XYZ file of C-alpha atoms in Angstrom:
356
model
C 159.705 163.383 27.334
C 156.929 162.392 26.346
C 155.071 164.377 22.334
C 152.039 166.086 22.774
C 150.436 167.183 19.966
C 147.019 169.337 20.473
C 143.359 169.477 18.722
C 141.260 171.972 19.095
C 142.884 175.604 20.005
C 139.901 177.333 21.774
C 140.684 175.461 25.005
C 143.458 174.047 24.006
C 145.488 177.513 24.660
C 145.845 176.479 28.347
C 146.825 172.970 27.638
C 149.526 174.983 25.375
C 150.787 176.859 27.983
C 150.727 173.916 30.038
C 152.410 171.638 27.839
C 155.582 174.834 27.444
C 155.834 174.614 31.001
C 155.848 171.080 32.395
C 159.519 169.608 32.478
C 157.188 166.541 31.403
C 155.888 166.909 28.287
C 157.060 168.388 25.100
C 154.821 170.142 22.457
C 154.919 168.589 19.321
C 152.389 169.950 17.032
C 148.465 172.162 17.369
C 145.965 171.498 15.726
C 142.528 173.574 14.402
C 140.711 173.757 11.659
C 140.627 177.507 11.924
C 143.760 178.739 10.144
C 143.671 182.250 12.242
C 143.225 181.008 15.302
C 146.534 178.555 14.380
C 147.989 181.400 13.477
C 147.029 183.622 16.415
C 148.556 181.163 19.198
C 151.296 180.335 17.279
C 152.033 184.399 18.042
C 150.649 184.326 21.381
C 152.946 181.044 22.114
C 155.887 181.825 19.355
C 155.066 177.978 18.883
C 154.703 177.907 14.829
C 153.880 173.517 15.024
C 151.246 173.594 13.432
C 147.921 172.278 11.125
C 144.514 172.509 9.800
C 144.033 168.973 8.869
C 143.750 166.326 12.120
C 145.245 163.472 10.572
C 149.010 164.981 10.626
C 149.100 164.418 14.351
C 147.198 160.867 13.318
C 150.277 160.286 11.028
C 153.377 161.565 12.468
C 154.841 158.574 14.585
C 156.543 160.775 16.817
C 153.346 161.780 18.696
C 152.731 159.573 21.784
C 149.918 161.418 23.003
C 146.636 163.793 21.600
C 145.136 166.083 23.163
C 141.299 166.771 22.597
C 139.599 170.481 22.979
C 137.200 169.901 20.357
C 133.339 170.553 20.864
C 131.748 167.253 22.420
C 129.925 165.575 19.296
C 133.045 164.910 17.678
C 135.112 163.836 20.771
C 133.923 160.189 19.946
C 135.456 160.230 16.463
C 138.253 161.768 17.154
C 139.290 159.607 20.568
C 138.615 156.290 18.119
C 140.852 158.132 15.504
C 143.900 158.700 18.171
C 143.209 155.257 19.844
C 143.685 153.319 15.766
C 146.451 155.297 15.473
C 148.379 154.180 18.547
C 148.055 157.129 20.629
C 147.727 157.835 24.237
C 144.377 160.605 24.787
C 143.309 163.499 27.084
C 139.934 164.342 26.496
C 138.050 167.835 27.682
C 134.944 167.346 29.570
C 132.563 166.461 29.019
C 133.805 162.926 27.329
C 130.636 162.113 25.046
C 127.627 164.121 24.201
C 125.873 160.886 24.170
C 125.983 156.750 24.809
C 126.023 155.758 21.241
C 129.431 154.940 20.901
C 130.852 154.179 23.904
C 130.272 150.394 23.899
C 132.266 150.987 20.004
C 135.137 153.058 22.069
C 135.877 150.540 25.099
C 136.560 147.412 22.626
C 138.541 149.583 20.317
C 140.699 151.153 23.348
C 140.816 147.761 24.650
C 141.980 146.358 20.984
C 144.618 148.984 21.192
C 145.652 149.306 24.501
C 146.352 152.707 25.082
C 145.293 155.184 28.135
C 142.369 157.565 28.229
C 142.096 160.083 30.486
C 139.453 162.683 30.773
C 140.614 165.876 31.580
C 138.756 166.961 34.385
C 140.632 169.966 35.507
C 138.218 170.590 39.069
C 140.045 167.683 40.270
C 143.426 169.224 40.342
C 142.914 171.973 40.987
C 145.322 173.095 44.866
C 142.244 173.180 47.104
C 140.138 169.757 45.593
C 143.812 168.530 45.994
C 144.472 169.566 49.551
C 140.680 168.034 50.259
C 141.248 164.380 48.761
C 144.507 164.573 50.328
C 142.813 165.251 53.906
C 139.185 162.599 52.917
C 142.562 159.877 52.051
C 144.349 160.189 55.704
C 140.775 159.769 57.724
C 141.050 163.349 58.294
C 137.203 164.083 58.522
C 136.493 159.647 59.316
C 134.596 157.391 56.862
C 132.097 159.910 54.659
C 128.545 160.845 55.077
C 126.973 162.359 52.780
C 128.656 165.250 49.989
C 127.135 168.630 48.470
C 128.240 170.209 45.202
C 127.409 173.066 43.249
C 128.323 175.539 40.431
C 126.717 178.752 40.808
C 127.817 181.584 38.275
C 126.904 184.258 36.450
C 127.619 183.026 33.020
C 124.978 185.454 31.175
C 128.416 186.350 29.340
C 127.868 183.100 27.428
C 124.678 184.751 25.981
C 126.230 186.182 23.639
C 127.938 183.131 21.999
C 125.600 182.189 19.588
C 126.260 178.134 19.432
C 125.186 179.005 23.514
C 121.586 179.881 21.794
C 121.542 176.454 20.039
C 119.355 173.460 21.262
C 122.153 171.331 21.534
C 123.961 173.920 23.994
C 122.940 172.473 27.875
C 124.313 173.581 30.980
C 123.397 170.403 32.624
C 126.698 168.685 30.708
C 128.656 172.216 29.979
C 128.569 173.001 34.054
C 127.352 170.400 35.926
C 129.790 168.271 34.979
C 132.163 169.265 37.057
C 130.536 168.946 40.372
C 129.491 165.867 39.171
C 132.306 164.507 38.457
C 133.340 165.503 41.893
C 130.631 163.352 43.720
C 131.855 160.805 41.811
C 135.115 160.938 43.184
C 134.226 160.151 46.338
C 131.105 158.477 45.781
C 131.324 156.218 42.579
C 128.465 154.225 42.457
C 125.772 156.587 42.030
C 122.288 154.330 41.495
C 119.383 156.741 41.565
C 119.038 160.575 40.827
C 115.978 162.576 40.783
C 115.874 166.423 40.504
C 113.695 169.101 39.168
C 115.201 172.378 36.447
C 113.501 175.259 35.121
C 114.973 178.106 33.081
C 114.980 181.305 34.946
C 113.882 184.682 33.559
C 117.637 185.466 32.837
C 117.303 182.916 30.662
C 114.476 183.262 28.692
C 115.108 186.797 28.104
C 118.054 185.957 26.827
C 117.134 183.080 24.596
C 118.731 179.860 26.238
C 116.701 176.661 25.217
C 117.189 174.441 28.273
C 117.661 174.414 31.829
C 120.087 176.623 33.604
C 118.726 176.265 36.974
C 118.924 172.610 38.781
C 119.151 170.568 41.724
C 119.389 167.159 41.816
C 119.509 164.514 44.746
C 122.050 161.326 44.152
C 121.392 157.534 46.131
C 124.378 155.682 45.836
C 124.410 151.860 45.830
C 125.559 151.854 49.865
C 122.120 153.856 50.641
C 124.693 157.032 50.640
C 123.416 160.173 49.172
C 124.980 163.672 47.843
C 123.610 167.028 46.404
C 124.573 168.852 43.569
C 123.002 171.763 42.103
C 124.014 174.548 39.279
C 122.581 177.716 38.529
C 124.157 179.466 35.834
C 122.090 183.162 34.316
C 121.869 185.282 37.542
C 124.542 187.348 40.395
C 126.398 184.904 42.446
C 127.631 185.843 46.348
C 130.749 187.765 46.745
C 133.986 185.884 46.767
C 134.538 186.522 50.856
C 131.859 184.770 51.184
C 130.696 182.232 48.473
C 132.487 180.289 45.473
C 131.392 179.502 42.027
C 131.972 175.831 42.670
C 132.821 174.043 46.034
C 133.234 170.740 47.003
C 131.431 169.498 50.874
C 132.572 166.816 52.300
C 130.739 165.955 55.497
C 132.473 162.475 57.948
C 131.679 160.902 60.994
C 134.623 162.925 62.854
C 135.205 166.104 60.476
C 134.241 168.198 57.269
C 135.813 169.725 54.595
C 135.217 172.420 51.923
C 136.671 172.820 48.955
C 136.140 176.217 46.859
C 137.093 176.607 42.928
C 137.731 178.967 41.539
C 139.396 180.834 44.839
C 142.265 178.914 46.121
C 140.724 178.616 49.278
C 140.285 175.777 51.404
C 138.559 174.801 55.117
C 138.076 171.667 57.248
C 137.215 170.678 60.713
C 139.739 167.808 61.817
C 139.235 164.535 64.330
C 141.168 166.267 66.416
C 138.229 169.355 66.233
C 140.479 171.663 64.927
C 139.176 174.079 62.105
C 141.340 175.701 59.893
C 141.027 177.932 56.796
C 144.160 177.770 54.129
C 144.650 180.185 51.332
C 146.878 179.284 48.513
C 147.490 182.378 46.691
C 150.812 181.762 46.219
C 149.961 179.256 43.503
C 147.500 182.212 42.177
C 150.169 182.674 39.265
C 150.675 179.153 38.421
C 146.590 178.305 38.121
C 145.583 181.666 36.473
C 147.692 182.656 33.422
C 145.025 184.461 31.099
C 143.177 187.572 31.727
C 142.841 187.122 35.492
C 140.311 183.469 35.668
C 139.020 182.722 32.409
C 141.712 180.206 31.636
C 142.420 177.464 34.507
C 146.168 176.628 32.589
C 147.561 175.536 35.746
C 144.841 172.262 36.463
C 145.970 171.426 33.037
C 149.265 171.222 33.500
C 148.622 169.142 36.786
C 146.567 166.945 34.952
C 149.128 166.175 32.334
C 151.844 165.630 34.468
C 150.018 163.039 36.182
C 148.905 162.115 33.103
C 152.778 161.456 32.180
C 153.407 160.202 35.588
C 150.298 157.521 34.654
C 152.038 156.501 31.172
C 155.813 155.919 32.319
C 154.503 154.157 35.632
C 152.159 151.994 33.161
C 148.794 152.620 36.146
C 145.475 153.944 34.736
C 144.953 157.501 34.781
C 141.667 158.526 36.461
C 138.792 159.113 35.375
C 139.973 156.639 32.623
C 137.404 155.523 29.800
C 134.848 153.816 31.911
C 134.315 156.290 34.707
C 133.983 159.193 31.836
C 131.649 156.673 30.106
C 129.807 156.366 34.067
C 129.869 159.924 34.520
C 127.714 160.542 31.016
C 125.257 157.383 32.341
C 124.668 159.376 35.223
C 123.945 163.032 33.350
C 121.899 161.533 30.838
C 119.739 159.783 33.736
C 119.692 163.605 35.563
C 118.656 164.784 31.975
C 116.103 162.167 31.257
C 114.731 163.095 35.438
C 114.564 166.945 34.674
C 112.103 165.379 31.815
C 109.914 162.974 33.074
C 109.890 164.669 36.968
C 110.939 161.030 38.306
C 113.648 159.441 39.993
C 115.950 157.389 37.469
C 118.218 154.993 37.621
C 121.646 154.907 35.954
C 121.642 151.232 35.337
C 118.665 151.647 32.969
C 120.764 154.402 31.296
C 123.493 151.981 30.904
C 121.413 148.786 30.037
C 119.824 151.153 26.707
C 122.985 151.503 25.541
C 124.227 147.753 26.070
C 126.785 149.132 28.644
C 125.419 146.828 31.461
C 128.288 145.842 34.688
C 130.162 149.152 33.356
């Protein structure tokens, strides 16, 4: 059984629940610089091994893995410290807020010989797991194109002071989910073109960056994909649509995984049409306040990572794939700024990451 330390107990709440309920993990110590947050989580989970010093996790020889859920701009330093301390790492998305330290992290990771896994939780949601399984079994034939989106009424975010800062961007905080789903199936995105705007609700609420965006991707083999995100307006009833969805269109069929609704639809290569729901797993996936914390996905990905460590296999998305996603997001941001197509290779070249 692997022993886990958790850094950051906001989003790390779901990981605490996941580790405590998993038979593959032992939660050793949790950490947050806010002592009151530590006390709150200790009471919530009746788990009292907490500290406000990250060094306590780094210096504990019993901890095998550190899970990082700190603000995005701190990820690079926290990852580096964990790897240098000989720990495997789970880091929430987005992996980095820029690529300035990406090359150094690749070098540190290679020297340390430890695994890094990006916690792209949406890959580990039941409909997306079924969609992937069907895809790998050839149920929809050869993949032709992908449409992925994340449309949510997140006006409640505007009550958080940090959401109104210039540094907060829905491009990274929101679109990183559907972008990752596209890269899961179409990893070699070559060029991106997109437009964005700040909606009237976003302007009224005080947002500084785009909350409404649409992009087209082109892969190296010529295939195309579409990604969109809209974050500060009403959404469709869940019976009609989901906040996030991934549609795969193939030569012989088509599939759609919905999120956060436990719903999957597929037209198979035999012409059969199926809509499958996974409501019996509702309590596994959503453990706190309705659907505000999707702890089941975290347990799924922690157990996947445990298996990869024990079998010495690469856990995907790994560090290289995570950096590639950030490069793609950077290219998307540049396209928003310039109104022109942007090649991902140019972004990588700027940071001495050519060939990644």
